[in-house]
Coordinates of C-alpha atoms and ligand atoms in Angstrom, one line a residue:
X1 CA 37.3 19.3 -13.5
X2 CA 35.7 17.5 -10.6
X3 CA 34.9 13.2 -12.0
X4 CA 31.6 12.3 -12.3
X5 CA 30.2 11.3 -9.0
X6 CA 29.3 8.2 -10.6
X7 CA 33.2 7.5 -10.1
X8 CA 33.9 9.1 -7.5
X9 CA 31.2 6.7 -5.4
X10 CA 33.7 3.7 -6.6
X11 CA 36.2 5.3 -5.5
X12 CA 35.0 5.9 -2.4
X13 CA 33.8 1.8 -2.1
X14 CA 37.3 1.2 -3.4
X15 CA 39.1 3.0 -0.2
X16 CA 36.2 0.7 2.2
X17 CA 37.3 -2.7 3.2
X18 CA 35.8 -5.2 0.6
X19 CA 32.6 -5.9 2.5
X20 CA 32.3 -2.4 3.6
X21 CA 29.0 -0.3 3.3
X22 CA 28.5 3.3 3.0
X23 CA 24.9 5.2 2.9
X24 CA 23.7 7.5 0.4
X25 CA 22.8 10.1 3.4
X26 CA 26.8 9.6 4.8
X27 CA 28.4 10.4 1.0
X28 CA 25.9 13.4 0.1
X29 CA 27.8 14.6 3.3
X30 CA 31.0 13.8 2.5
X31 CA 30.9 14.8 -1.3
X32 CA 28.8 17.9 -0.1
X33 CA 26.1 17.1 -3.2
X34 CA 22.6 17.1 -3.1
X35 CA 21.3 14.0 -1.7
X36 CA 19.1 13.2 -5.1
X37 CA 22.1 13.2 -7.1
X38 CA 23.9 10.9 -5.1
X39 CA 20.3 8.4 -5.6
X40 CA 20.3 9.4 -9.3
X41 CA 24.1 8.3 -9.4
X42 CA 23.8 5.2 -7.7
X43 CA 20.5 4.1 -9.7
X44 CA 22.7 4.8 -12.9
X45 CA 25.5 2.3 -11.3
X46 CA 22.7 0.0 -10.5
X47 CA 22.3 -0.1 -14.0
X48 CA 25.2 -1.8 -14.9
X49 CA 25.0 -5.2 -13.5
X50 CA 26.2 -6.1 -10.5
X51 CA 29.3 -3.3 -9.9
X52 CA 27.4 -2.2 -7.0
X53 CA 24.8 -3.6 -4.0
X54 CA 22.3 -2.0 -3.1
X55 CA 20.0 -1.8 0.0
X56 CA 17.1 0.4 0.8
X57 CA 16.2 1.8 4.2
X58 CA 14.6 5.1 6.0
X59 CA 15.2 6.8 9.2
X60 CA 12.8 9.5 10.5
X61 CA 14.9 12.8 10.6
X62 CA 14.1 16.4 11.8
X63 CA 13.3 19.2 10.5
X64 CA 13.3 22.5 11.7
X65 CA 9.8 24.2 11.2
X66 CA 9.2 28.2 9.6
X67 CA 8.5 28.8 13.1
X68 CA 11.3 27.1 14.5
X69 CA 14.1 29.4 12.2
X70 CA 12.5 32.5 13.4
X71 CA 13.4 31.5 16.4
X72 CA 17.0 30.5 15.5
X73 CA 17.2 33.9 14.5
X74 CA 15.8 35.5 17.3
X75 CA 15.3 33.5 19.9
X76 CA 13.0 31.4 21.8
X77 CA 9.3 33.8 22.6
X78 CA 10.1 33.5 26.1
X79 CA 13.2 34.7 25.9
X80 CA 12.1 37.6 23.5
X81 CA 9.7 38.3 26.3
X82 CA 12.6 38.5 29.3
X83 CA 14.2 40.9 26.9
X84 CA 11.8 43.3 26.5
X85 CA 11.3 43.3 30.2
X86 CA 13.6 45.7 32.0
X87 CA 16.5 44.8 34.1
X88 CA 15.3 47.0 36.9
X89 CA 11.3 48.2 38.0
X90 CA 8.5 46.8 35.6
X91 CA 6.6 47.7 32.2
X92 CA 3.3 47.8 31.6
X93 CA 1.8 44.4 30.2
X94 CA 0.2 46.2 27.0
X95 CA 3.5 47.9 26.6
X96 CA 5.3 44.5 26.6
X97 CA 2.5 43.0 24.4
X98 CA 2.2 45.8 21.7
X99 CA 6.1 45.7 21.4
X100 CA 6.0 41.9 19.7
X101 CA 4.5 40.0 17.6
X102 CA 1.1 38.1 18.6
X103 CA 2.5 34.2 18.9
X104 CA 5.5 35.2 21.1
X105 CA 3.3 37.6 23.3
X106 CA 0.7 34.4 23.6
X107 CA 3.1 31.6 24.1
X108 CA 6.3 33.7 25.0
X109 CA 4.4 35.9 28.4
X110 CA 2.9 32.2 29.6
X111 CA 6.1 29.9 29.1
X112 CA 8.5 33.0 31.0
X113 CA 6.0 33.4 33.7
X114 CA 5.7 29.3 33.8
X115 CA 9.1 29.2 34.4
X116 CA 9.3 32.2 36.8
X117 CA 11.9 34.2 34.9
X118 CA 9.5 37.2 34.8
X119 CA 6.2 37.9 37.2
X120 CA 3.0 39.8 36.3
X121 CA 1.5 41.9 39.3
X122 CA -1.2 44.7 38.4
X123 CA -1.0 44.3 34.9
X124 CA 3.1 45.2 35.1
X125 CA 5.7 42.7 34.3
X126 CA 9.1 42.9 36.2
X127 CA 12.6 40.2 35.8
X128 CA 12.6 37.6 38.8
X129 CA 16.1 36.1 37.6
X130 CA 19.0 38.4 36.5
X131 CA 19.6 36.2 33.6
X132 CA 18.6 33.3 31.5
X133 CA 19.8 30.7 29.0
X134 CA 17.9 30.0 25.9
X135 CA 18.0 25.8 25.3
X136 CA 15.2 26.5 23.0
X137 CA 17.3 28.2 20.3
X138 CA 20.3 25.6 21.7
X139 CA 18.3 22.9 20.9
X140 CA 16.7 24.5 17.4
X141 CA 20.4 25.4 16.0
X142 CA 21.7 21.9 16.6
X143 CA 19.0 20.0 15.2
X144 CA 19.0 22.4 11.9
X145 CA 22.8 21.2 12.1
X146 CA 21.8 17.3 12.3
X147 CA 24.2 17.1 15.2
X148 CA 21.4 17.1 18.4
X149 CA 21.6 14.7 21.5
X150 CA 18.3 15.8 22.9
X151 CA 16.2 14.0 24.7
X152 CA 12.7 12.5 24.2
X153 CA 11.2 14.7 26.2
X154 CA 12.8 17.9 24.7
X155 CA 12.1 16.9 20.8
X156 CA 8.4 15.8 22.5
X157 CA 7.8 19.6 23.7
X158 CA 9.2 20.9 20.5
X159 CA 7.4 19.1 18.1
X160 CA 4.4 20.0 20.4
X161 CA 5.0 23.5 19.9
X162 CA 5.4 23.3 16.0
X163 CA 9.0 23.9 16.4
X164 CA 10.4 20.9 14.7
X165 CA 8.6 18.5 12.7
X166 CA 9.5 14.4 11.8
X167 CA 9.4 12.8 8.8
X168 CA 10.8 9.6 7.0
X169 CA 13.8 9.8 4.7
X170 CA 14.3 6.7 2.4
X171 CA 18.1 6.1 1.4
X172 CA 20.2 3.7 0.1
X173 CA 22.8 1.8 1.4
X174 CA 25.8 0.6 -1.1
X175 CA 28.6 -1.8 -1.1
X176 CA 30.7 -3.0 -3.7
X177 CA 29.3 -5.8 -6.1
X178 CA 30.5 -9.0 -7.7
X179 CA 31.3 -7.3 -10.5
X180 CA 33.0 -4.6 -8.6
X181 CA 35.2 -2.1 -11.0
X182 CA 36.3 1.4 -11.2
X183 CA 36.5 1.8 -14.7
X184 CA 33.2 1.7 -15.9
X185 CA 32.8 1.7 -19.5
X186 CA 30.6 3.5 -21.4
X187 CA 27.7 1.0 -22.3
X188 CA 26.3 0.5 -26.1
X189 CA 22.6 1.6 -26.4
X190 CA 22.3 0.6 -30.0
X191 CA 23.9 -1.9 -32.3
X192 CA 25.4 0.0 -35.4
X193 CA 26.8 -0.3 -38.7
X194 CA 29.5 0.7 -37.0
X195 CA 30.3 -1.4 -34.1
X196 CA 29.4 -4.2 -36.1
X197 CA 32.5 -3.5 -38.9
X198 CA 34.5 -2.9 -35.4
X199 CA 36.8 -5.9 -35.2
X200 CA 36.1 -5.5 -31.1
X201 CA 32.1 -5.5 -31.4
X202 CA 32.4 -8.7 -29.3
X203 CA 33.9 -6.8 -26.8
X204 CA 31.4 -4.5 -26.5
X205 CA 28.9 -4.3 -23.4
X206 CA 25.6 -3.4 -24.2
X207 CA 23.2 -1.5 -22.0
X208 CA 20.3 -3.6 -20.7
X209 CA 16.6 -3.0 -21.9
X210 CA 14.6 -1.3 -19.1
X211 CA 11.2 -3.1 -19.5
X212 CA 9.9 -0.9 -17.3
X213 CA 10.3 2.2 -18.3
X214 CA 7.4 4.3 -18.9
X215 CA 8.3 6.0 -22.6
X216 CA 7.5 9.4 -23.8
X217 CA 4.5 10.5 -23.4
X218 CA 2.9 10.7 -27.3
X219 CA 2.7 13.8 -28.4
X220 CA -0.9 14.1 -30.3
X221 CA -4.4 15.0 -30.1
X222 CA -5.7 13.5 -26.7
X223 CA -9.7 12.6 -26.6
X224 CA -11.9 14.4 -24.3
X225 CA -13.0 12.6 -21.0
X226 CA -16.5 12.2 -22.3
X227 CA -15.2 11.1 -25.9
X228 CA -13.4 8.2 -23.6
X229 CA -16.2 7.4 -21.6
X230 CA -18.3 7.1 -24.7
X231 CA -15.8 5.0 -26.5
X232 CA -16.5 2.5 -23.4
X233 CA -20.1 2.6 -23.9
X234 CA -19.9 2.1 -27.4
X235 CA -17.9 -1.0 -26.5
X236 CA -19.8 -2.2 -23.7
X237 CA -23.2 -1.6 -25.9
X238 CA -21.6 -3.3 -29.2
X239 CA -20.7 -6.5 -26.9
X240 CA -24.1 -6.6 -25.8
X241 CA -25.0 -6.9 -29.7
X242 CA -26.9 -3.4 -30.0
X243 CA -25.8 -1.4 -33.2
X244 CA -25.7 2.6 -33.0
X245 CA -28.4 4.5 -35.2
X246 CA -27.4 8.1 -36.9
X247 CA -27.4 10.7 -34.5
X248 CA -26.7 13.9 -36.9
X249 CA -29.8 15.6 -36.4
X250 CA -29.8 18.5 -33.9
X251 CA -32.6 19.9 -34.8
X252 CA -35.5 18.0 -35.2
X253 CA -39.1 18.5 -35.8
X254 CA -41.1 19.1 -33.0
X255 CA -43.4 16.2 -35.0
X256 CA -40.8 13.5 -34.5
X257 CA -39.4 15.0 -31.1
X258 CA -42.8 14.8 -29.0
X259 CA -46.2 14.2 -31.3
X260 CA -44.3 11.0 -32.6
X261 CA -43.7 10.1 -28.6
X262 CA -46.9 11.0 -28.1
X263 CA -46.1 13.8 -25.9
X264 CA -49.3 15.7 -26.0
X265 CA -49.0 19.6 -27.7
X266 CA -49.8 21.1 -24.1
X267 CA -47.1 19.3 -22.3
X268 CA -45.0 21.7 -19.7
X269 CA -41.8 20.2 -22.0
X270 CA -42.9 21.7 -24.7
X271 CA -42.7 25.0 -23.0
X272 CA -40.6 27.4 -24.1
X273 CA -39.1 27.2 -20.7
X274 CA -36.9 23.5 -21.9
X275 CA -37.2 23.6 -25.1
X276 CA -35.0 25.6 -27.7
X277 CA -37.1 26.2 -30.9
X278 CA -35.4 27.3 -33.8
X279 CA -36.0 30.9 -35.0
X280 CA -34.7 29.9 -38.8
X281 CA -35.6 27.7 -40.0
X282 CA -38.8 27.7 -38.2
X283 CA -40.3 24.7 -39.5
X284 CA -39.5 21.7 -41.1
X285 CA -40.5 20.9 -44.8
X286 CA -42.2 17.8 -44.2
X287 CA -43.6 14.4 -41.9
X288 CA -44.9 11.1 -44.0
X289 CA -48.8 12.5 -44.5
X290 CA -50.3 9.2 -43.6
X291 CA -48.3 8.4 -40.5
X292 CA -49.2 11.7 -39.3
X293 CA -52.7 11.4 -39.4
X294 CA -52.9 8.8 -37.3
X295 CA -50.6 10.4 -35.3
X296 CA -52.8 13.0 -34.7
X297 CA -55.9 10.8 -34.6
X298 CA -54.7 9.0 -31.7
X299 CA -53.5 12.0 -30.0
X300 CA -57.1 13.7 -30.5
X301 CA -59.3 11.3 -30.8
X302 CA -57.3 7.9 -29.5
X303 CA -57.6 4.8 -31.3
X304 CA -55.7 1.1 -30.7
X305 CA -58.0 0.8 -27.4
X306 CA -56.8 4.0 -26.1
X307 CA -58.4 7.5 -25.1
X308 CA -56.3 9.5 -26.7
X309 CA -55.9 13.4 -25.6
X310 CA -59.4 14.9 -26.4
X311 CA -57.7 17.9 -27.2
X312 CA -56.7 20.2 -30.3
X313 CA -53.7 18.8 -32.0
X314 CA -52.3 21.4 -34.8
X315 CA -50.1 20.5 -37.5
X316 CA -48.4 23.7 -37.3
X317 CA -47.1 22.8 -33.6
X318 CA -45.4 19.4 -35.2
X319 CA -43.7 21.3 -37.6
X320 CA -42.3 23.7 -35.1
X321 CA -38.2 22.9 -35.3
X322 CA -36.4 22.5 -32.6
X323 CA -33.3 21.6 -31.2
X324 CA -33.5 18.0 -29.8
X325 CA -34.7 17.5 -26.2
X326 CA -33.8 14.1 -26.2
X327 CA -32.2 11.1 -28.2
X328 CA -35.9 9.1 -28.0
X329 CA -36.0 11.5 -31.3
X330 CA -33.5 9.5 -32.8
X331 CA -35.3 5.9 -31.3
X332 CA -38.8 7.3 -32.9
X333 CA -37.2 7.9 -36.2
X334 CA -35.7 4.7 -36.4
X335 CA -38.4 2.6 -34.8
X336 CA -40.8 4.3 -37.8
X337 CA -38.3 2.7 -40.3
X338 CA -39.0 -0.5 -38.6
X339 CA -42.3 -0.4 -38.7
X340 CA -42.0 0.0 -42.5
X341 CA -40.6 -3.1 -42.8
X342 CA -41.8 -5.8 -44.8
X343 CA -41.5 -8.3 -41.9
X344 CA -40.8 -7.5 -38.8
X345 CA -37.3 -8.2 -37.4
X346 CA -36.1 -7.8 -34.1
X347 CA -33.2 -5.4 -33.2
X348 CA -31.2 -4.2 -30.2
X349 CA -29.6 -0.5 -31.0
X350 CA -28.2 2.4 -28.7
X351 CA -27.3 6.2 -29.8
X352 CA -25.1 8.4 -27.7
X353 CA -25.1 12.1 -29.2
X354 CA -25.8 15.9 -27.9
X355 CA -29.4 17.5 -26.5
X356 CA -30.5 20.5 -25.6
X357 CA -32.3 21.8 -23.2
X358 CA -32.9 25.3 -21.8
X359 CA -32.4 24.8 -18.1
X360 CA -30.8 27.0 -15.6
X361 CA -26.9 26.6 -15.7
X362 CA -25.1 25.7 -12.4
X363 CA -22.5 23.5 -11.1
X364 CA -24.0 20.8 -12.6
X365 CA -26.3 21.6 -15.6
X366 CA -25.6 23.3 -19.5
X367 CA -28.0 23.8 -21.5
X368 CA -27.1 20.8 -23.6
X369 CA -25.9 17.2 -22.6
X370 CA -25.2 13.6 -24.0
X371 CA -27.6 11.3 -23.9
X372 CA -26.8 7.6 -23.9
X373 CA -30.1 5.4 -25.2
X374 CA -31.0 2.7 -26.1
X375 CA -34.0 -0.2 -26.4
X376 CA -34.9 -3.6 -27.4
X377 CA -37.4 -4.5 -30.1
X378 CA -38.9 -8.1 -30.0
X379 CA -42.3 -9.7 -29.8
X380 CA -43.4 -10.4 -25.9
X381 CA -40.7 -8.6 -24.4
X382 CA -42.0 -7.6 -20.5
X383 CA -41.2 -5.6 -17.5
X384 CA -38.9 -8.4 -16.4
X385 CA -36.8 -8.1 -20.1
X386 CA -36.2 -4.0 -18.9
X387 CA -35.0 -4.8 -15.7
X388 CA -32.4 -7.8 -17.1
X389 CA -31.1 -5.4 -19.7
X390 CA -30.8 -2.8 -17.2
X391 CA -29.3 -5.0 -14.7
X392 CA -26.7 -6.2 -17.6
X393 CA -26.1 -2.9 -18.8
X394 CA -25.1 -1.3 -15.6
X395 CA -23.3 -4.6 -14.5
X396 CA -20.9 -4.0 -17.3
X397 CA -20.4 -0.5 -16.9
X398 CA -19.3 -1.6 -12.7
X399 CA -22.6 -1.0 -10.7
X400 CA -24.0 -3.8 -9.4
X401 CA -26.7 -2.3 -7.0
X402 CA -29.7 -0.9 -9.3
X403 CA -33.2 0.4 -7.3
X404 CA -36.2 1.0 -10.1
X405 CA -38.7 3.5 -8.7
X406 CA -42.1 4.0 -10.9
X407 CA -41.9 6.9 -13.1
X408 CA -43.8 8.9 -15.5
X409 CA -42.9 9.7 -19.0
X410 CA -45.8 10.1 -21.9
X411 CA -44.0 7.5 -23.8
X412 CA -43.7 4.9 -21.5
X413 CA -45.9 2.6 -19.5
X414 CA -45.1 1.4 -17.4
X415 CA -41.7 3.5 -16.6
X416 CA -38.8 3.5 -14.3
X417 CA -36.7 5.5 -13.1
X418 CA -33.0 3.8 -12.1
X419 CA -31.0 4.6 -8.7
X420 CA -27.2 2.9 -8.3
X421 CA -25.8 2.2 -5.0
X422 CA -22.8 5.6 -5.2
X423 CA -20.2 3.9 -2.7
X424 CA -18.5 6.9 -2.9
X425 CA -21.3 8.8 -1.5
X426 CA -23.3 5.8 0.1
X427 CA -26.2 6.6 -1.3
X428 CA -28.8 5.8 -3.9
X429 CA -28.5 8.4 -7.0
X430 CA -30.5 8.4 -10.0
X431 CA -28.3 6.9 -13.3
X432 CA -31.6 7.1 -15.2
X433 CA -34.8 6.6 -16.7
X434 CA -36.5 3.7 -18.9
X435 CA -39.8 2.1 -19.7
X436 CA -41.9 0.2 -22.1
X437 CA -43.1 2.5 -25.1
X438 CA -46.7 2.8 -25.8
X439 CA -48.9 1.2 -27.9
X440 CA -50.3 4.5 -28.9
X441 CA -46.1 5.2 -29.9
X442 CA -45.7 2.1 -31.4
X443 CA -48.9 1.4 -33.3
X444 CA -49.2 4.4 -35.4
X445 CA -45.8 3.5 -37.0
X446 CA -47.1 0.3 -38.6
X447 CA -45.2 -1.7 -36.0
X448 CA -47.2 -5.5 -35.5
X449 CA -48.8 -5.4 -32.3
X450 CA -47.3 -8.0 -30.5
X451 CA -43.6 -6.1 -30.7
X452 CA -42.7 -5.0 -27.5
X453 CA -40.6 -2.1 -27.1
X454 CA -38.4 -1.4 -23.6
X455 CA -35.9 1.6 -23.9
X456 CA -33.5 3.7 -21.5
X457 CA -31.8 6.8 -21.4
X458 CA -29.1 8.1 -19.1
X459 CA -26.3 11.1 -19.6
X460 CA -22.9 11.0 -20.6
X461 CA -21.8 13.9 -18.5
X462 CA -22.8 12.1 -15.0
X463 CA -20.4 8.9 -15.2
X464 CA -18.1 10.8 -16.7
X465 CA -17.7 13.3 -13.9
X466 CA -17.7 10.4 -11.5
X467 CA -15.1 8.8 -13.3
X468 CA -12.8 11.8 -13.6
X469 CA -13.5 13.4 -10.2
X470 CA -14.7 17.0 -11.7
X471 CA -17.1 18.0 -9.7
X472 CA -18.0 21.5 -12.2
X473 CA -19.4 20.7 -15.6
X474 CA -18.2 24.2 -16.5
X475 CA -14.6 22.2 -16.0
X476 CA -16.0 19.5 -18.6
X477 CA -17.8 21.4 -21.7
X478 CA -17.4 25.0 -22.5
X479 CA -14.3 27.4 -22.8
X480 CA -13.0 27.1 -19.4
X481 CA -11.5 23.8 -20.2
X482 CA -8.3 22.7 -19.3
X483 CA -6.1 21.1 -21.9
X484 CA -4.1 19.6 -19.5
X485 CA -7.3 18.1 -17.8
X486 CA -7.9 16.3 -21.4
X487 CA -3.6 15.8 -22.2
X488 CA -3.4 14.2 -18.3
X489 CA -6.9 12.1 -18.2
X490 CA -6.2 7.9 -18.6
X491 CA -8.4 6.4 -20.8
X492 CA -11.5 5.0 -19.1
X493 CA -11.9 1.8 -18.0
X494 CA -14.6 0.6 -16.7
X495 CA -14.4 -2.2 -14.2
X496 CA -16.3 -4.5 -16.5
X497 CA -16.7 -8.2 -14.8
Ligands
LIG501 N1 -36.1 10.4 -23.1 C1 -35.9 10.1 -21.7 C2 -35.2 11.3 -21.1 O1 -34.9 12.2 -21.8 C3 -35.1 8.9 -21.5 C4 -35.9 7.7 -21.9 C5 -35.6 7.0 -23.1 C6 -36.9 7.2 -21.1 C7 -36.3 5.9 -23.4 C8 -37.6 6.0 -21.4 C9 -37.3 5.4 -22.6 O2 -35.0 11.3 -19.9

């Protein structure tokens, strides 16, 4: 049996001169292995100390292109060409041309007429020379042999005409180390029961720890990309002091869902065209009486200051169920609680859960999303509070250019919508929308009248496909789902400064 080519590489620095070198490329040839093994075996004598020296270098070799065997085979085009033409008289060029294939009738007819071994007179091609050398396939064989001499100029036209191609080849160069040996023992990788009743043990060489090395891959349940995005936001969110409120209700009340935003019952959103309302159950059981009333009284007939709708506002439309358009459901809920308070306290929380909406599905949209929310509840809180917390939030999650364009949302005055500077795109893109609730929200609930409200929303789907490169929700959400995507995917981390 052949000896590992671990020793047989000492034994080949052995039989050098003591300061002699030898290169991985030279003993792959000698030992006619593959040229990885011979890397693989030296890294492995690396290993062991200082038996071996190592050096790394590259050289840019050849290699023959697809193109460039065919031609090995059969020889150059033009020469394919000067063989098709007869020895005596002439054939007819579409004769000639139907006889080969299309590259060598294109390059092969030019280069042999080029170099006047054939001539084309009234569409008939005839021999000018009696006979001809092909370098070409001279040139192709030796390089495919690594033993060529040409020239510049030759390698030039080859590469030119796809023949040959050039790339870098890293190898190593060896030489015998301080520690130079040819027996190499087998190293220890673990200290025993066993070696330690050994007499010897002290003899024993141990293997050293590689630091470095990467482990095995666990093998477990992996989280989704957007379960890793919103583990950051959580974090980002929790550092910023905002708890997360209960997010388990998918379908809500249309009463807590819009008439609580006041959302007005005619609004397009309301539509059956975005919004998914629930065929059982139908409606929901109940909404605190009084609250309601003035909920509809300031939706009918306004009150606090304000106009209110002037229009019809049924009970039966409230108690519509739904499935939740947004996560402001969750906020209204919440903010009612607060307003039941005895005294007032202010608060800071966020909610990241599913919506759903009925839009038309593309690269892009489903009909339900993650929504990331969140708001501030103080006394005197302004404009300038939104914008801070905005300019925080999005700080932390790594975008430091924010835009706010005036928006509309019946919840809100005033609102904003947010653009981030995309550096990958260089351009402004929407990352969300935000505002200051209402009075005509807010009073309703009991809340004191100085509290100040300001509140965002954004999507989890968007930074998450800009973090992880998808560009097709459909490869995010949904059956088609890779499991490899979610295995292979590093956990997020967001450039937090
Ligand atoms: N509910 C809004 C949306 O769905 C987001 C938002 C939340 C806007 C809070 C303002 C305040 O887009």
């Amino acid at each position: 049996m052949q000896k590992p080519l671990t020793e047989r590489i000492l034994a080949y620095l052995e039989a050098l001169e003591a300061s002699g070198s030898v290169s991985s490329l030279k003993l792959a040839q000698e030992f006619k292995e593959d040229h990885q093994k011979v890397i693989g075996a030296i890294k492995s004598l690396q290993s062991l100390g200082s038996v071996i020296q190592t050096e790394q270098d590259s050289i840019n070799t050849l290699q023959v292109t697809a193109e460039g065997n065919l031609i090995i085979e059969n020889g150059s085009h033009e020469v394919v060409i000067y063989k098709k033409t007869p020895e005596t008289g002439s054939i007819p060029l579409a004769d000639l041309l139907s006889s080969v294939s299309e590259t060598v009738g294109k390059v092969g007819l030019s280069k042999a007429v080029q170099l006047k071994w054939i001539k084309v007179e009234s569409n008939a091609v005839s021999r000018v020379v009696t006979s001809v050398v092909d370098t070409i396939q001279q040139t192709l064989k030796e390089i495919s042999a690594g033993s060529s001499n040409a020239t510049e100029e030759t390698l030039g036209d080859l590469r030119r005409r796809k023949l040959i191609s050039a790339s870098a080849q890293t190898y190593l160069i060896i030489r015998r180390g301080q520690d130079f040996t040819l027996n190499i023992e087998k190293l220890e990788t673990e200290l025993t029961l066993d070696i330690l009743n050994d007499p010897d043990y002290e003899k024993k060489v141990f293997k050293p720890y590689n630091f470095n090395a990467l482990g095995q891959p666990v093998k477990a349940g992996h989280l989704h990309p957007l379960l890793k995005v919103r583990a950051e936001f959580i974090s980002i969110l929790t550092e910023m002091g905002f708890s997360e409120m209960p997010t388990n209700r998918f379908v809500e009340s249309s009463f807590w869902n819009f008439d609580a935003l006041f959302v007005p019952q005619m609004h397009p959103a309301r539509d059956v065209q975005d919004t998914f309302f629930m065929s059982v159950p139908a409606n929901c059981n109940k909404v605190p009486g009084d609250y309601m009333e003035k909920v509809k009284k300031v939706h009918m007939d306004g009150d606090y200051g304000s106009l209110g709708y002037k229009t019809d506002w049924k009970e039966a439309e409230a108690f519509k169920n739904v499935l939740r358009t947004h996560t402001t459901a969750v906020s209204a809920r919440v903010l009612h609680e607060l307003g039941q308070q005895e005294t007032f306290q202010p608060v800071k929380r966020f909610s990241i859960d599913r919506v759903f909406r009925n839009e038309t599905l593309d690269a892009t949209h489903l009909a339900e999303f993650h929504q990331v929310e969140g708001f501030v509840a103080d006394r005197n809180l302004s404009l300038g509070h939104l914008i801070g917390v905005m300019r925080e939030f999005f700080r932390r999650l790594g975008i430091d250019q924010l835009r706010f364009k005036p928006a509309f949302n019946p919840y809100t005055e005033p609102s904003m919508e947010v653009f981030a500077f995309h550096k990958g795109l260089k351009k402004w893109v929407e990352v969300g929308n935000s505002g200051v609730f209402r009075p005509e929200m807010l009073l309703p609930m009991n809340l004191p009248s100085d509290v100040r409200i300001i509140a965002w929303g954004l999507s989890l789907e968007r930074p998450t496909m800009i973090r992880y490169g998808i560009d097709n929700i459909r490869s995010l959400v949904g059956p088609k789902v890779d499991l490899q995507m979610v295995y292979d995917n590093a956990l997020c981390r967001l450039d937090k400064q």
